[in-house]
Protein backbone atom coordinates (compact mmCIF):
# COMPACT_ATOMS: atom_id res chain seq x y z
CA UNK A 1 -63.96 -130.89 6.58
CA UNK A 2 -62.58 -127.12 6.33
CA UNK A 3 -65.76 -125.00 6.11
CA UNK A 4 -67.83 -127.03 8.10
CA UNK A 5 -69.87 -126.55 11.68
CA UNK A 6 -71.81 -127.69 14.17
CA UNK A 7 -74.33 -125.21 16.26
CA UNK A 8 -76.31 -125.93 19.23
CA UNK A 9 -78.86 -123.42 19.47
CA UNK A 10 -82.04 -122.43 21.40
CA UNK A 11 -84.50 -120.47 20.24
CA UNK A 12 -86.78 -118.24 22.79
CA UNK A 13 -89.97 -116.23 22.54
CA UNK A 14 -93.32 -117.18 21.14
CA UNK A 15 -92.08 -120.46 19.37
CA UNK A 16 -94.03 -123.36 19.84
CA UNK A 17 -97.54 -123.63 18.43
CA UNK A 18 -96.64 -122.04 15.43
CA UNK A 19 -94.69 -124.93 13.52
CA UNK A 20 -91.77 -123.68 14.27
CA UNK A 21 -89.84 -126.73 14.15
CA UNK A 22 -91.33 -127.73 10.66
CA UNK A 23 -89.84 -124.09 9.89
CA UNK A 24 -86.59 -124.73 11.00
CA UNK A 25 -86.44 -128.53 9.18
CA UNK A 26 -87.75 -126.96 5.54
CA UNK A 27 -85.00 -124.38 5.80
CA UNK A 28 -82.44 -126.85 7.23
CA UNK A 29 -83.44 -129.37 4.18
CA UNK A 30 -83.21 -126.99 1.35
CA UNK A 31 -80.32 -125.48 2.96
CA UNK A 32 -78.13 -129.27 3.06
CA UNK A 33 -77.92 -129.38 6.95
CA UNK A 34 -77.81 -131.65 9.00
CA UNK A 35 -79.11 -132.13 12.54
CA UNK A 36 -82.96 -131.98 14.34
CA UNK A 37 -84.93 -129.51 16.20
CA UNK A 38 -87.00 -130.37 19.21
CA UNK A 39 -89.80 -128.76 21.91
CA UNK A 40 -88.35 -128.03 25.32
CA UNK A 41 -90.70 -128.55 28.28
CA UNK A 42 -89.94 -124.70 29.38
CA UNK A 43 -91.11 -123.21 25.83
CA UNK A 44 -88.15 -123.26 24.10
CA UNK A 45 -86.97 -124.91 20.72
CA UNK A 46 -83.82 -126.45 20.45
CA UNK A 47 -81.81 -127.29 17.38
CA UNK A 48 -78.33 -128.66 16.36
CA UNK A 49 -77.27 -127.88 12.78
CA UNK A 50 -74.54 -129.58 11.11
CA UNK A 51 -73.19 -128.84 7.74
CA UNK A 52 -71.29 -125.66 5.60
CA UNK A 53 -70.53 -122.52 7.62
CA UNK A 54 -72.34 -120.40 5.46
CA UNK A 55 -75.36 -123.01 4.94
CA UNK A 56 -75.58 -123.25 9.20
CA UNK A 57 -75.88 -119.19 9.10
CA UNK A 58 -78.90 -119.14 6.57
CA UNK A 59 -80.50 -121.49 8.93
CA UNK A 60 -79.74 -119.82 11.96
CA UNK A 61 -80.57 -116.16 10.18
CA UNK A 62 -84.11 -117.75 9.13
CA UNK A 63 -84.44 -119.10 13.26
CA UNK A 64 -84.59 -115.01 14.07
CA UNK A 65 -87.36 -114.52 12.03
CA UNK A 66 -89.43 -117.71 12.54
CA UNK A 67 -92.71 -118.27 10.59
CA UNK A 68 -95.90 -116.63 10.74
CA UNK A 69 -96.92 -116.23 14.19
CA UNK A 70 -93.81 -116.30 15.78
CA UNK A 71 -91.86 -114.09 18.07
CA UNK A 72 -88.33 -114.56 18.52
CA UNK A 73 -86.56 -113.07 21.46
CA UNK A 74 -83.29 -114.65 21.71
CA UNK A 75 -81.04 -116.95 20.36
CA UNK A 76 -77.95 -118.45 22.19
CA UNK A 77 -75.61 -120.55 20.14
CA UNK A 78 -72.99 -122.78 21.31
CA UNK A 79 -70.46 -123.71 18.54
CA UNK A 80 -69.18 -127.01 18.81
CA UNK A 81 -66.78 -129.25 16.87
CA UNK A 82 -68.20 -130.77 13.54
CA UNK A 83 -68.74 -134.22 13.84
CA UNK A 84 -69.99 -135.09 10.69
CA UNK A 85 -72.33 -137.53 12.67
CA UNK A 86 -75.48 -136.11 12.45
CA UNK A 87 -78.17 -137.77 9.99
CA UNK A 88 -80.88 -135.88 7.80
CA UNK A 89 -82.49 -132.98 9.34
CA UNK A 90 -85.38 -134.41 11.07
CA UNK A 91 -88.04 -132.89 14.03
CA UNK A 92 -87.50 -134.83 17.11
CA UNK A 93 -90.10 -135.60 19.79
């Protein structure tokens, strides 16, 4: 498993209402991670991405700029053990 990551992240600013979690799953797909993104009552968008170092940082690099209509402010990102547990990227409700 050398190489490979797990990131919890959440994503602030303008960032629901402008398919920002179908944004984050594309890029997550094409990118082979792993993991789901979700709403957050208070605005946010939260995300765990499983999968290559470098394939988690093209995610998380695409998260700062968002889709049309977005506007990120922050990111925090916890890293965390890989687990190897997660399933297909998927949105989660």
């Amino acid at each position: 498993m050398e190489g490979k990551v797990r990131a919890h992240i959440t994503i602030e600013g303008r960032v629901q209402g402008v398919c920002f979690r179908a944004f984050t799953r594309d890029i997550a797909r094409r990118s082979d991670v792993r993991g789901w993104v979700k709403n957050l009552p208070n605005g946010d968008v939260e995300a765990v991405l499983e999968g290559a170092k470098k394939d988690v940082g093209v995610v998380i690099a695409n998260c700062y700029k968002g889709p049309p209509g977005s506007l990120v402010t922050n990111i925090s990102i916890k890293w965390e053990n890989y687990t190897g547990e997660a399933e297909p990227f998927s949105i989660t409700y």
